[in-house]
PDB file of C-alpha atoms in Angstrom:
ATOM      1  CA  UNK A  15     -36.181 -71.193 -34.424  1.00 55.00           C
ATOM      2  CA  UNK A  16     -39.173 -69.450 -36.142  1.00 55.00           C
ATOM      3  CA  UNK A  17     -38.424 -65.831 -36.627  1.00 63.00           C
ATOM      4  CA  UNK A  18     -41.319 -63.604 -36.869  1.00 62.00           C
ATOM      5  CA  UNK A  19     -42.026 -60.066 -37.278  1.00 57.00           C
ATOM      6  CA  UNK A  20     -45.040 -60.182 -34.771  1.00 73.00           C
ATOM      7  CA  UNK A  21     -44.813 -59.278 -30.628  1.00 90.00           C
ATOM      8  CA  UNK A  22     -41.590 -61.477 -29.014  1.00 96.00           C
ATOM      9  CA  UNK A  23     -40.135 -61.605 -25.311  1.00 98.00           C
ATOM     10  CA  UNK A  24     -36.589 -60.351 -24.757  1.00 98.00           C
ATOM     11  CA  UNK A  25     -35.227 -61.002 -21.356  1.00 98.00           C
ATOM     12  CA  UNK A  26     -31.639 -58.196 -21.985  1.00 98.00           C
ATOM     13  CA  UNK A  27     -28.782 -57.457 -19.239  1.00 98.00           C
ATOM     14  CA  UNK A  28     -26.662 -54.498 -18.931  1.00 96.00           C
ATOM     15  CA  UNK A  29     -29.941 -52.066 -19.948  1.00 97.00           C
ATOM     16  CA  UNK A  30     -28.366 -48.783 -18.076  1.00 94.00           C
ATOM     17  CA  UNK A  31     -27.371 -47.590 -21.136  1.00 93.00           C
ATOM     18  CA  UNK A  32     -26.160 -47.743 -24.786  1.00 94.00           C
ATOM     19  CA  UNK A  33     -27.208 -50.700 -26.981  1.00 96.00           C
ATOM     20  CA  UNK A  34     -29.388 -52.371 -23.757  1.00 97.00           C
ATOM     21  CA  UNK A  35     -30.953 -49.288 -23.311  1.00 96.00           C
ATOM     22  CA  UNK A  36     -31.097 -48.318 -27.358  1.00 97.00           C
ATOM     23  CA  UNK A  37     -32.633 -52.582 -27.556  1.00 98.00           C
ATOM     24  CA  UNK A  38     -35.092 -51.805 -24.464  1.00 98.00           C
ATOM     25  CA  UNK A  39     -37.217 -48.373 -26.685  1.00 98.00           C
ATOM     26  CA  UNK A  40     -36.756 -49.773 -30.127  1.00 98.00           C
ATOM     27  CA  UNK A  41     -38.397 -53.425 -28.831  1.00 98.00           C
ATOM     28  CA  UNK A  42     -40.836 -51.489 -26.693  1.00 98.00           C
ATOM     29  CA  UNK A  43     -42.171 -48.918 -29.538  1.00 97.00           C
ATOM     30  CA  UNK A  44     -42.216 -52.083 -31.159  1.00 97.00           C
ATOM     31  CA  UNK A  45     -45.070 -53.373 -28.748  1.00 97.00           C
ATOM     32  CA  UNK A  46     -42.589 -56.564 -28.144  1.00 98.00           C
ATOM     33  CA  UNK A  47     -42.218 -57.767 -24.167  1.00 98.00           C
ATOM     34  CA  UNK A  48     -39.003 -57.042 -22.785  1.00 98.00           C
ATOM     35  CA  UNK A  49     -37.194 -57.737 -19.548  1.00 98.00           C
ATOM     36  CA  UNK A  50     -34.878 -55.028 -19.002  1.00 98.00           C
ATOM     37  CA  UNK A  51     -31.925 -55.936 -16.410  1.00 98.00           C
ATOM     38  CA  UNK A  52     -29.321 -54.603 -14.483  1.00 97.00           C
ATOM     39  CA  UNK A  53     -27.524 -53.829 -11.239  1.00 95.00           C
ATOM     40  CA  UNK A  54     -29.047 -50.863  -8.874  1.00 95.00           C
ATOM     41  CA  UNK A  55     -32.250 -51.000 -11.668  1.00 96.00           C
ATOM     42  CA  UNK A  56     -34.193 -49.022  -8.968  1.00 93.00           C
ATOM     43  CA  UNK A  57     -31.797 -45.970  -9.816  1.00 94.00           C
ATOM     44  CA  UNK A  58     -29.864 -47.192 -13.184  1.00 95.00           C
ATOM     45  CA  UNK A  59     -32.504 -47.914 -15.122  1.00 97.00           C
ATOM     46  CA  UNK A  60     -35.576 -45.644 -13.743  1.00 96.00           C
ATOM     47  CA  UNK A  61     -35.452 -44.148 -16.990  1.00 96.00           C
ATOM     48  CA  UNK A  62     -36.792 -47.106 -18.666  1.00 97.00           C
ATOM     49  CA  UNK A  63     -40.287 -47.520 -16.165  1.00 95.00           C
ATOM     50  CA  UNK A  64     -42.272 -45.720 -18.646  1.00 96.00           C
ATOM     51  CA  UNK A  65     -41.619 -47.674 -21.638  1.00 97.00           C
ATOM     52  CA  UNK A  66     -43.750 -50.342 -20.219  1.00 97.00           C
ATOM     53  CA  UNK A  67     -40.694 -53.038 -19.506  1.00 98.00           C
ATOM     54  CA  UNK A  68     -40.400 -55.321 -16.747  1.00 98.00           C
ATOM     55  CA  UNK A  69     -37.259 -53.679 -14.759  1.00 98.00           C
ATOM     56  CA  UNK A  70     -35.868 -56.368 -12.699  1.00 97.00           C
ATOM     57  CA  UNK A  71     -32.272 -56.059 -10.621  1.00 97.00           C
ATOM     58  CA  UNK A  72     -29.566 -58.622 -12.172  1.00 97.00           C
ATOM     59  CA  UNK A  73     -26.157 -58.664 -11.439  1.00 97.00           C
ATOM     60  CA  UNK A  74     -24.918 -61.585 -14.276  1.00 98.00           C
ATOM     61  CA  UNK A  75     -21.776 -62.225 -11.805  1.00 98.00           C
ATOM     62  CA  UNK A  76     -24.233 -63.963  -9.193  1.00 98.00           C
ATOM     63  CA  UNK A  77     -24.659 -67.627  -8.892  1.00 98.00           C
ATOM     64  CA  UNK A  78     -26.092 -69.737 -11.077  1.00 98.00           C
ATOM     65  CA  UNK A  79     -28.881 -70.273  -8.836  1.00 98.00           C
ATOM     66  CA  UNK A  80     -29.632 -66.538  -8.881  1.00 98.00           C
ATOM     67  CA  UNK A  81     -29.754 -66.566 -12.534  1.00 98.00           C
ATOM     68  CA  UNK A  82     -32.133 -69.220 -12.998  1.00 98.00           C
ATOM     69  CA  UNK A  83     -34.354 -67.640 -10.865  1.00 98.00           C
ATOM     70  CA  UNK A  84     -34.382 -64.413 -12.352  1.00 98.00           C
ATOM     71  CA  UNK A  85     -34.937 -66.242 -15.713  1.00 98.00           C
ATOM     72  CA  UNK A  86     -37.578 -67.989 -14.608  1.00 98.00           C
ATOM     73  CA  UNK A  87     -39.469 -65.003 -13.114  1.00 98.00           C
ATOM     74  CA  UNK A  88     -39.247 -63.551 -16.613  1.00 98.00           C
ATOM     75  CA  UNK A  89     -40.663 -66.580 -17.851  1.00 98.00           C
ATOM     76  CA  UNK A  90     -43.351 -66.784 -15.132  1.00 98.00           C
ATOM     77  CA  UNK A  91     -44.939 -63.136 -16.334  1.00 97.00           C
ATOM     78  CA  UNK A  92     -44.731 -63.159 -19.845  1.00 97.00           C
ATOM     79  CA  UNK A  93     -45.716 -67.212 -19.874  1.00 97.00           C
ATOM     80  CA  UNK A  94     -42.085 -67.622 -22.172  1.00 97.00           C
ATOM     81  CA  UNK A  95     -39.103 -66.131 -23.670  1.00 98.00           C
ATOM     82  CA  UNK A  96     -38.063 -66.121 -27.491  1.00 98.00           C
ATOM     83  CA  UNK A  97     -34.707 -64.135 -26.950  1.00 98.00           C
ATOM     84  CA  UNK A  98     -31.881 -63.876 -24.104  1.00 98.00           C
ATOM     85  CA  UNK A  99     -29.344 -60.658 -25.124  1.00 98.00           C
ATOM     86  CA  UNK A 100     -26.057 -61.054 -23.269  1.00 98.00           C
ATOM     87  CA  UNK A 101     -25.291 -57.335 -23.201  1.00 97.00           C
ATOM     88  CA  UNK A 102     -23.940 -56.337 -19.877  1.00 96.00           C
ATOM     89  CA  UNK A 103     -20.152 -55.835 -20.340  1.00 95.00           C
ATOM     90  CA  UNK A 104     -16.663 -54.813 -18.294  1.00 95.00           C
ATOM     91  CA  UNK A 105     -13.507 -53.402 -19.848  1.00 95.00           C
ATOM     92  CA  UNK A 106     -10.490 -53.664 -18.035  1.00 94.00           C
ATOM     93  CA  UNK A 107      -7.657 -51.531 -19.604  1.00 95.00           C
ATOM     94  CA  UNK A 108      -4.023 -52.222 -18.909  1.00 95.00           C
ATOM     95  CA  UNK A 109      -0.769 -53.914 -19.881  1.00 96.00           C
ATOM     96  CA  UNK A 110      -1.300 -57.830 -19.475  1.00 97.00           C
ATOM     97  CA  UNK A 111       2.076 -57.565 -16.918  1.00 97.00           C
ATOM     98  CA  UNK A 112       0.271 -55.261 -14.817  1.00 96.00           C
ATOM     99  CA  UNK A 113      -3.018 -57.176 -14.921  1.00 97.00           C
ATOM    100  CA  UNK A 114      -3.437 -59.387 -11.695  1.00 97.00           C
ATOM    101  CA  UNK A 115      -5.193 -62.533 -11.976  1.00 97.00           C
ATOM    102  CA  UNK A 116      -8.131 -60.729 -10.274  1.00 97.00           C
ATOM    103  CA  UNK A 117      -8.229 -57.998 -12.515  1.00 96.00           C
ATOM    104  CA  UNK A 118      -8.230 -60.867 -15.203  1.00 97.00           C
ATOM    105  CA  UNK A 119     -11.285 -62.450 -12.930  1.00 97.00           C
ATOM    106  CA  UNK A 120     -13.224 -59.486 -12.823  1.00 97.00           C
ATOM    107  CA  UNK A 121     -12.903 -59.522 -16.706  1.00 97.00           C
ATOM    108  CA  UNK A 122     -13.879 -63.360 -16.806  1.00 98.00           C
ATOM    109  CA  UNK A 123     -16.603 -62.856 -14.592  1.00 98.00           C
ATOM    110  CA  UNK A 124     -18.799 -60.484 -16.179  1.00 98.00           C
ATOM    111  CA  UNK A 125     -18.099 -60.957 -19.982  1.00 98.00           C
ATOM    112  CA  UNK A 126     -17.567 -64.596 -19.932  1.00 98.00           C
ATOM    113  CA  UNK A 127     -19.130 -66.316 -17.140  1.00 98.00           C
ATOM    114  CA  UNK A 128     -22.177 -64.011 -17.084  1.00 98.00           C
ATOM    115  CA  UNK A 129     -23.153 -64.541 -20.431  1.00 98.00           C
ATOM    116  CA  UNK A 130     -22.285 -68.486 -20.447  1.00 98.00           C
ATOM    117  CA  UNK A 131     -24.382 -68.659 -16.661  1.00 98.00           C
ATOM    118  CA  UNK A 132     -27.214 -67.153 -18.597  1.00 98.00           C
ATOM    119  CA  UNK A 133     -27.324 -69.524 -21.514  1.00 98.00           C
ATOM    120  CA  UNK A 134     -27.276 -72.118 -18.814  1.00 98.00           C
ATOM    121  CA  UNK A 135     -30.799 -70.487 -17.648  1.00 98.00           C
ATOM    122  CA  UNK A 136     -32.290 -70.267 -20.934  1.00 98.00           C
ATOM    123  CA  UNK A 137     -31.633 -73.771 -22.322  1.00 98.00           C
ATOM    124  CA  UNK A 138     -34.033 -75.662 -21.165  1.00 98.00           C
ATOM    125  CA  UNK A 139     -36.709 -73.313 -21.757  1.00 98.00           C
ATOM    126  CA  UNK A 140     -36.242 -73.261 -25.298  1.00 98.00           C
ATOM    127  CA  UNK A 141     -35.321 -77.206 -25.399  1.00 97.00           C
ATOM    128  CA  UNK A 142     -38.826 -77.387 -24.496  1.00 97.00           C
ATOM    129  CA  UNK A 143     -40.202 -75.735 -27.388  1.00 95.00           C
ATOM    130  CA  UNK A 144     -40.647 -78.211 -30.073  1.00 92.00           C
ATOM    131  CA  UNK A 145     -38.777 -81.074 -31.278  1.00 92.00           C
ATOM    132  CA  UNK A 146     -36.268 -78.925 -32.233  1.00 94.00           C
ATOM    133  CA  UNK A 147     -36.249 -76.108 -30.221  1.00 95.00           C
ATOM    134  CA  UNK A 148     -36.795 -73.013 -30.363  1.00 96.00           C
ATOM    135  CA  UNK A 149     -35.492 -69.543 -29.498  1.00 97.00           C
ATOM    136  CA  UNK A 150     -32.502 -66.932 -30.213  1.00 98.00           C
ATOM    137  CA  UNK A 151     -29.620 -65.944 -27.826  1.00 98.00           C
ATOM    138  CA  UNK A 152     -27.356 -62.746 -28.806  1.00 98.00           C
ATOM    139  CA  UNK A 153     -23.954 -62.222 -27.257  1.00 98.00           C
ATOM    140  CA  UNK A 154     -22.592 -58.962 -27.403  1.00 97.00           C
ATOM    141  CA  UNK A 155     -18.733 -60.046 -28.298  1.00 97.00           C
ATOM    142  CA  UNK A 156     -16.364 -56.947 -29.794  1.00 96.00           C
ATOM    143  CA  UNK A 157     -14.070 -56.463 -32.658  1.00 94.00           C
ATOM    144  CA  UNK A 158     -11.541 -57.431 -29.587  1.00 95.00           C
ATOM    145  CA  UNK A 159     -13.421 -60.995 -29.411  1.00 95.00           C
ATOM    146  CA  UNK A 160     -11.756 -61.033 -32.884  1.00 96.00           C
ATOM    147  CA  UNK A 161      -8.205 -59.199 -32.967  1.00 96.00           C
ATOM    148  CA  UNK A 162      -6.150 -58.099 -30.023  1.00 96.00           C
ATOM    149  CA  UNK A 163      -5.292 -54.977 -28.421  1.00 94.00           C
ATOM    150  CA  UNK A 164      -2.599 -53.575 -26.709  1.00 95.00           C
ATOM    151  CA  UNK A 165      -3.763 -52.229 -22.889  1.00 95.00           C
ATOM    152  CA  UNK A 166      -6.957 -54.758 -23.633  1.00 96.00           C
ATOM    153  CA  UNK A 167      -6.116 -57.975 -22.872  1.00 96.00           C
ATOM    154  CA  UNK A 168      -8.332 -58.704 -20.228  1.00 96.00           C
ATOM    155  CA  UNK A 169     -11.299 -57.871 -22.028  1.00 96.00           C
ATOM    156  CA  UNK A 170      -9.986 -59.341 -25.062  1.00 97.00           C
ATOM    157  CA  UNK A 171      -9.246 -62.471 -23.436  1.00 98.00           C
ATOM    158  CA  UNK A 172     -12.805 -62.485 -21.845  1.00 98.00           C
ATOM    159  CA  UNK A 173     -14.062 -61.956 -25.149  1.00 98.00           C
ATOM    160  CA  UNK A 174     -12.117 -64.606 -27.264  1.00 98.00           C
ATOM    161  CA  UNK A 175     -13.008 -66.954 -24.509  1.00 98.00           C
ATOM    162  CA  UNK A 176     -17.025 -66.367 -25.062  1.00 98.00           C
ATOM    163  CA  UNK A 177     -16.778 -66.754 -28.907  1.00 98.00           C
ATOM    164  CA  UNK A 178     -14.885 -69.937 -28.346  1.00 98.00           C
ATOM    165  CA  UNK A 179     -17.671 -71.480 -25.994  1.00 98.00           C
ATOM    166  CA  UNK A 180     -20.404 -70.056 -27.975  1.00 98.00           C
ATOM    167  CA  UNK A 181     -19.106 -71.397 -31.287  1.00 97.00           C
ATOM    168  CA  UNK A 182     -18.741 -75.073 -29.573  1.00 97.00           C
ATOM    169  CA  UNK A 183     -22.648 -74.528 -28.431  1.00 98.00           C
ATOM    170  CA  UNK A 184     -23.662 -73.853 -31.781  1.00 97.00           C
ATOM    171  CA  UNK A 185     -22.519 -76.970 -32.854  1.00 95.00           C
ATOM    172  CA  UNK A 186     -23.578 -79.012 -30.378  1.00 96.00           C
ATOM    173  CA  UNK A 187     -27.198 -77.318 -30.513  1.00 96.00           C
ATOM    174  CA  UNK A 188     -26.787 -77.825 -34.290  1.00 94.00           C
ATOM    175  CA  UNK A 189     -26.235 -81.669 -33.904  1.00 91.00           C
ATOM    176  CA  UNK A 190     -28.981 -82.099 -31.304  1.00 94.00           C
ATOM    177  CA  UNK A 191     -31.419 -78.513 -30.963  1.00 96.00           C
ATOM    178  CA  UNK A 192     -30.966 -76.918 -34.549  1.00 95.00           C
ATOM    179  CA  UNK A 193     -34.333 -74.491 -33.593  1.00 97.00           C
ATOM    180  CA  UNK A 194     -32.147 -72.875 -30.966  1.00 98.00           C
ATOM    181  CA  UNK A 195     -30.081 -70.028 -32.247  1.00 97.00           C
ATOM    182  CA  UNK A 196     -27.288 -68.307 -31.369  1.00 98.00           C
ATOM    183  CA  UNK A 197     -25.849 -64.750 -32.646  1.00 98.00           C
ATOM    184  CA  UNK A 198     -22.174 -63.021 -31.611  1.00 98.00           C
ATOM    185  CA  UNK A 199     -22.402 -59.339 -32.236  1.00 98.00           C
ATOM    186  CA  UNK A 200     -18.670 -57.898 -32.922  1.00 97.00           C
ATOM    187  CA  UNK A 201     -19.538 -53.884 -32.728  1.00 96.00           C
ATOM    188  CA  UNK A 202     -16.426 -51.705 -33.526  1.00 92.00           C
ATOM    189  CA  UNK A 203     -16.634 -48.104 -31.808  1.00 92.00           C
ATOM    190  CA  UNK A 204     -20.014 -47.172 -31.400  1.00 91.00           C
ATOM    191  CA  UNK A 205     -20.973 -43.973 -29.654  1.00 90.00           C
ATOM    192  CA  UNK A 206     -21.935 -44.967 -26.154  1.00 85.00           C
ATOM    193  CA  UNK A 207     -21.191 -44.512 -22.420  1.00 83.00           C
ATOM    194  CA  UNK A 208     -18.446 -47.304 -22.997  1.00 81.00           C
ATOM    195  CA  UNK A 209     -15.904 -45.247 -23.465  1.00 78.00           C
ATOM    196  CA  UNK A 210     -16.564 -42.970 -19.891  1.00 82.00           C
ATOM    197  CA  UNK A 211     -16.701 -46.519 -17.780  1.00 84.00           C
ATOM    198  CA  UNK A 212     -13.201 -47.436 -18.510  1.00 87.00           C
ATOM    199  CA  UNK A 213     -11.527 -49.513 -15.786  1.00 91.00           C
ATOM    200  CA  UNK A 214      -7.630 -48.594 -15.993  1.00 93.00           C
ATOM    201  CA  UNK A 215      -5.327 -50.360 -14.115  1.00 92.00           C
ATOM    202  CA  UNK A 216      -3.154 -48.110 -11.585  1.00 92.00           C
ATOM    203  CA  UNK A 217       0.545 -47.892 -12.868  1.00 91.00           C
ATOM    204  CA  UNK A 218       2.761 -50.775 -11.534  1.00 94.00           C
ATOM    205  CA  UNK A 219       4.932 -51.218 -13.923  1.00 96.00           C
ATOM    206  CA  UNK A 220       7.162 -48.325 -14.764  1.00 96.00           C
ATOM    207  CA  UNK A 221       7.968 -49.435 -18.331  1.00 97.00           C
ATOM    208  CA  UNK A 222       4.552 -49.487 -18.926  1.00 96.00           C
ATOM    209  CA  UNK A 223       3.408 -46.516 -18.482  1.00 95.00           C
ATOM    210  CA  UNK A 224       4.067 -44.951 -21.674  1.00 95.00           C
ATOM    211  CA  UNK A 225       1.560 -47.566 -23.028  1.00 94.00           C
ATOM    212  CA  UNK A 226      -1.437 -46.938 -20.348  1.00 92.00           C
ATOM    213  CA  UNK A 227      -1.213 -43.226 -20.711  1.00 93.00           C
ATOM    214  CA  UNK A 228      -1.453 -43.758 -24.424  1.00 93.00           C
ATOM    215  CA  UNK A 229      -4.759 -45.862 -23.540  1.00 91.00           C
ATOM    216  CA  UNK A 230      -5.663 -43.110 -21.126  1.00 91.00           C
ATOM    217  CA  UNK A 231      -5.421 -40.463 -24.049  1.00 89.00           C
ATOM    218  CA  UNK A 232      -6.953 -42.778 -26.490  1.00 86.00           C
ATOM    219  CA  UNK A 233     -10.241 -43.450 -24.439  1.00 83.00           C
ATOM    220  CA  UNK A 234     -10.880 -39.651 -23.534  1.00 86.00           C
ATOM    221  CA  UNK A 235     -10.132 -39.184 -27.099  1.00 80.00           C
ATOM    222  CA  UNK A 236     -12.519 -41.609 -28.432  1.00 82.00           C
ATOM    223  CA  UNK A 237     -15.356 -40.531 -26.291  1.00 82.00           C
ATOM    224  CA  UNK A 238     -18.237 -39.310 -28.009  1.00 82.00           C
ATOM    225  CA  UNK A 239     -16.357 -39.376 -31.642  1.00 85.00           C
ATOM    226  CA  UNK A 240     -17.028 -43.084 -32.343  1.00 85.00           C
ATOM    227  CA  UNK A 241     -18.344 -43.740 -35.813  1.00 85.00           C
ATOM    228  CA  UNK A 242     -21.239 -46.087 -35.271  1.00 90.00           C
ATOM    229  CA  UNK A 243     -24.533 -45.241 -34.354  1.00 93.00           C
ATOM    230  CA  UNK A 244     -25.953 -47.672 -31.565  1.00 95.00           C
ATOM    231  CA  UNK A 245     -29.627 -47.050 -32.669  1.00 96.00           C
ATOM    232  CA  UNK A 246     -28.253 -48.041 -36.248  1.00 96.00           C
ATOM    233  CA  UNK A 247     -27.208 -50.956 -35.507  1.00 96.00           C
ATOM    234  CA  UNK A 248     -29.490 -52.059 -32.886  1.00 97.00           C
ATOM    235  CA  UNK A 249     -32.595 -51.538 -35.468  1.00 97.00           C
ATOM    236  CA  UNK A 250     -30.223 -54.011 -37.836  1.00 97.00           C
ATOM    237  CA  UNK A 251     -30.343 -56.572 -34.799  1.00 97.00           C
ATOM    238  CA  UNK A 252     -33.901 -56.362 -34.327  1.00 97.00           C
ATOM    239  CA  UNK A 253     -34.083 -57.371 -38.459  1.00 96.00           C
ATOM    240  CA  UNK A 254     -31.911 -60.318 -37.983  1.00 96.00           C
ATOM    241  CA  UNK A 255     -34.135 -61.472 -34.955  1.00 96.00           C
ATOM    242  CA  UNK A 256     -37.757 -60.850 -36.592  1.00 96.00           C
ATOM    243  CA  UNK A 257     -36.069 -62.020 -39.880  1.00 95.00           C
ATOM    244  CA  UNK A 258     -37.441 -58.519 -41.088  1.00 95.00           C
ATOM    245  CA  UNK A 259     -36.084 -55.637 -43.061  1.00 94.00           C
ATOM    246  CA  UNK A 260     -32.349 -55.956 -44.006  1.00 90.00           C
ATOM    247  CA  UNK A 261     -32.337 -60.109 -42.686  1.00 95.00           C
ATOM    248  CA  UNK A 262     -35.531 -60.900 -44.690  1.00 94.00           C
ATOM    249  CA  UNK A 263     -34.997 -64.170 -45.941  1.00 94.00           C
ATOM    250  CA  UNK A 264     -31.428 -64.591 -44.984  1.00 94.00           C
ATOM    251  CA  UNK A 265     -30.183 -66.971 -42.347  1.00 93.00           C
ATOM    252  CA  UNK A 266     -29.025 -66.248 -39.068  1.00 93.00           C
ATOM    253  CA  UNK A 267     -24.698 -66.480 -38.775  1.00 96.00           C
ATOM    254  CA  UNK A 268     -23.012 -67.458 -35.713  1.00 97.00           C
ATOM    255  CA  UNK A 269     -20.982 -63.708 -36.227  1.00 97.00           C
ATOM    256  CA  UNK A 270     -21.563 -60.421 -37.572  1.00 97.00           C
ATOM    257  CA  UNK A 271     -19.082 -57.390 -37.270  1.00 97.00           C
ATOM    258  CA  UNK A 272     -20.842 -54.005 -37.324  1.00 96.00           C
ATOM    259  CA  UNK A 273     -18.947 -50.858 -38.061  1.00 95.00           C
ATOM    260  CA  UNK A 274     -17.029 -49.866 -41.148  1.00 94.00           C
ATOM    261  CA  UNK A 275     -14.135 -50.107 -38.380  1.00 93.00           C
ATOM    262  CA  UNK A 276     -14.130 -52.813 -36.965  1.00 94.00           C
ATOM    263  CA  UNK A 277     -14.866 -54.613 -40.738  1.00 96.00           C
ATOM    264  CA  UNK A 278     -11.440 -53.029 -41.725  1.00 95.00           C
ATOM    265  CA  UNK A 279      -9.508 -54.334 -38.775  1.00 94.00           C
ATOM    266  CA  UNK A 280     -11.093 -57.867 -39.349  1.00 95.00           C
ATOM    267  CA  UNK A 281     -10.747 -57.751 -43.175  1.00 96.00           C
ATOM    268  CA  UNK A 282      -6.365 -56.964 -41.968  1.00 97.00           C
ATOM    269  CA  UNK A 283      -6.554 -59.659 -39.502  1.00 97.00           C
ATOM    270  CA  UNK A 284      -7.969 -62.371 -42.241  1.00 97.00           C
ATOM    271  CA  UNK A 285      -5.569 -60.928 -44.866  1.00 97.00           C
ATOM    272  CA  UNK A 286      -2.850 -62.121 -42.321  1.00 97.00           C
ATOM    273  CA  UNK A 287      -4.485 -64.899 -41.327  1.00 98.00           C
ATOM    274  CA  UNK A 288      -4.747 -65.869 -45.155  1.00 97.00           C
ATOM    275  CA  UNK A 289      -1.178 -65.322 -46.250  1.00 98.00           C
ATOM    276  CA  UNK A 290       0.188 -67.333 -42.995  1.00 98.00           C
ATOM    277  CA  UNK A 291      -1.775 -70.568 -44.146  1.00 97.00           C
ATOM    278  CA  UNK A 292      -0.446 -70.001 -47.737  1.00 97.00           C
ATOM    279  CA  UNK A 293       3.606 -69.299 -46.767  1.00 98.00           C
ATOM    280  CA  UNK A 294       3.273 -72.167 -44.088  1.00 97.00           C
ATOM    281  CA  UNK A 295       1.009 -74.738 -45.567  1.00 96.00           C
ATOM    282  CA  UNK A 296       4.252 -76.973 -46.350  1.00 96.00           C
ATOM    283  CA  UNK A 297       5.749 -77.014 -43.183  1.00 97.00           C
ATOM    284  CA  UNK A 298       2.212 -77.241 -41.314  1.00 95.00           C
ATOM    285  CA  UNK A 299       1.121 -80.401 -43.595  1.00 90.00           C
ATOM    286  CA  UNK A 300       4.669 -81.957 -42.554  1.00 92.00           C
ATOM    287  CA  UNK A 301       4.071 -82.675 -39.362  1.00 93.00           C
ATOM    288  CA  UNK A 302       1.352 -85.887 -39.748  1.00 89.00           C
ATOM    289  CA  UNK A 303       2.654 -89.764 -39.433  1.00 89.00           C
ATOM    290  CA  UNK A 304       3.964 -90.474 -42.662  1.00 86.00           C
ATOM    291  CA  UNK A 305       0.940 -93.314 -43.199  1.00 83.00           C
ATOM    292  CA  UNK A 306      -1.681 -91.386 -41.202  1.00 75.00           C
ATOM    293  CA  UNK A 307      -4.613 -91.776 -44.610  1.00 73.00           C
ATOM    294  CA  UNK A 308      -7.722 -92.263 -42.550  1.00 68.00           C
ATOM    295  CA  UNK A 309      -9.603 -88.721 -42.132  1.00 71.00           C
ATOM    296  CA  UNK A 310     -10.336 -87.563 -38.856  1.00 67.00           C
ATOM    297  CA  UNK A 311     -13.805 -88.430 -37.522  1.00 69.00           C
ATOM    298  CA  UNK A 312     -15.996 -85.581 -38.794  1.00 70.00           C
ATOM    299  CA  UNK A 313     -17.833 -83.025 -36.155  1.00 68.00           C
ATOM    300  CA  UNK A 314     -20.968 -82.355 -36.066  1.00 67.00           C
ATOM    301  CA  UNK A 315     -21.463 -78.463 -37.767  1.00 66.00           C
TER     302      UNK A 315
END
């Protein structure tokens, strides 16, 4: 991909508010081309008609054929599209004993599937541009792609799942499409709407319920005290996609936390992580054939 600071196309979901809506005015004032999506956009995202974007109505749980269509209109008005911004997120709060597998679906659906239908859209457009490729996609993981929660497992699970699949595309797009880049975004708590659109589970487990009125408490709590400031960090995004400002001359990663929270709860997590591999290294080594030599066939990175 060949980042540049001039005009750019941005097809985004989930624009209604917070960092799609924050992406939508900084890329605008920016004179870039954006395609600002999301469900009900006649109502939910009237606010955005006189920044100039193309509002079209995208719900990212529809079928693939849907998708591809909507993709493709995007593509059909602008003439292409140099970046896809998996934004549009659920959060389903609950103990995993009380999550059904449909609450677990809805999860799925939105945050994994979604995004992962979507990529599916945009592939082939930028396969077609160049030998290589060409073009940026940004998922919008979560510090809870990363580390667990308690009351989040269906998010995180939908979350861990993405960065899994994304990570396996990035190396198979490095092997055979190295100009198509990908980007997971793992925000910590940033002050949006997020934390009003909380999907709690109803009680159904009595022991439980200590721990989802704790996330109850937490969540109202949060609300509008988060430490990170979505324009902050969305104006850092825009860098790493232009290659401009704080990204000039570095390369794109696959990941990048954001938040001085959310880097202290990863930093824990790898400190764990770290001292595991050292006080088990022994016993994980021991488990090989005894005249297994060969290496393993190596992957492509």
């Amino acid at each position: 991909m060949t980042r540049s600071s001039g005009p750019q196309t941005w097809f985004i979901t989930g624009c209604s508010s917070g960092f799609g809506e924050q992406l939508v005015q900084q890329l605008r004032a920016l004179g870039d081309n954006v395609v600002a999506t999301g469900r009900n956009a006649d109502t939910k995202l009237a606010h955005l008609k006189d920044t100039g974007a193309t509002i079209l109505d995208l719900d990212v749980t529809a079928s693939q054929a849907e998708l591809d269509a909507k993709f493709q209109q995007a593509i059909d008005i602008y003439g292409s599209v140099d970046v896809l911004v998996n934004n549009a997120g659920y959060i389903q709060v609950g103990a995993l004993e009380e999550l059904t597998q449909e609450d677990m679906q809805r999860s799925l659906d939105t945050n994994f599937h979604g995004p992962v239908n979507l990529t599916r859209s945009a592939l082939p457009h930028f396969r077609s541009k160049g030998e290589n490729g060409g073009g940026l996609i940004i998922y919008m993981s979560s510090q809870g792609g990363f580390i667990g929660e308690p009351a989040g497992a269906g998010y995180c699970a939908s979350k861990f799942a993405l960065e899994g699949a994304v990570e396996s595309l990035s190396r198979e797009l490095g092997w055979l499409a190295p100009g198509i880049k990908l980007l997971i975004l793992q925000p910590g708590h940033f002050r949006t709407e997020v934390m009003s659109k909380l999907n709690h589970v109803p009680h159904r487990v009595d022991f439980w319920k200590p721990l989802n009125d704790a996330a109850r408490t937490r969540g109202a709590g949060n609300y509008g005290h988060e430490p990170g400031d979505p324009a902050k960090m969305v104006a850092r995004v825009i860098d790493i996609a232009k290659g401009t400002g704080a990204a000039e001359g570095k390369e794109i990663p696959l990941r990048i936390p954001f938040g001085s929270d959310c880097v202290g709860f990863m930093n824990g997590k790898l400190e764990t992580i770290h001292k595991t591999m050292e006080d088990w290294d022994e016993v994980s080594r021991s488990t090989d054939f005894p005249d297994h030599e060969a290496p393993m066939p190596a992957l492509p990175k």
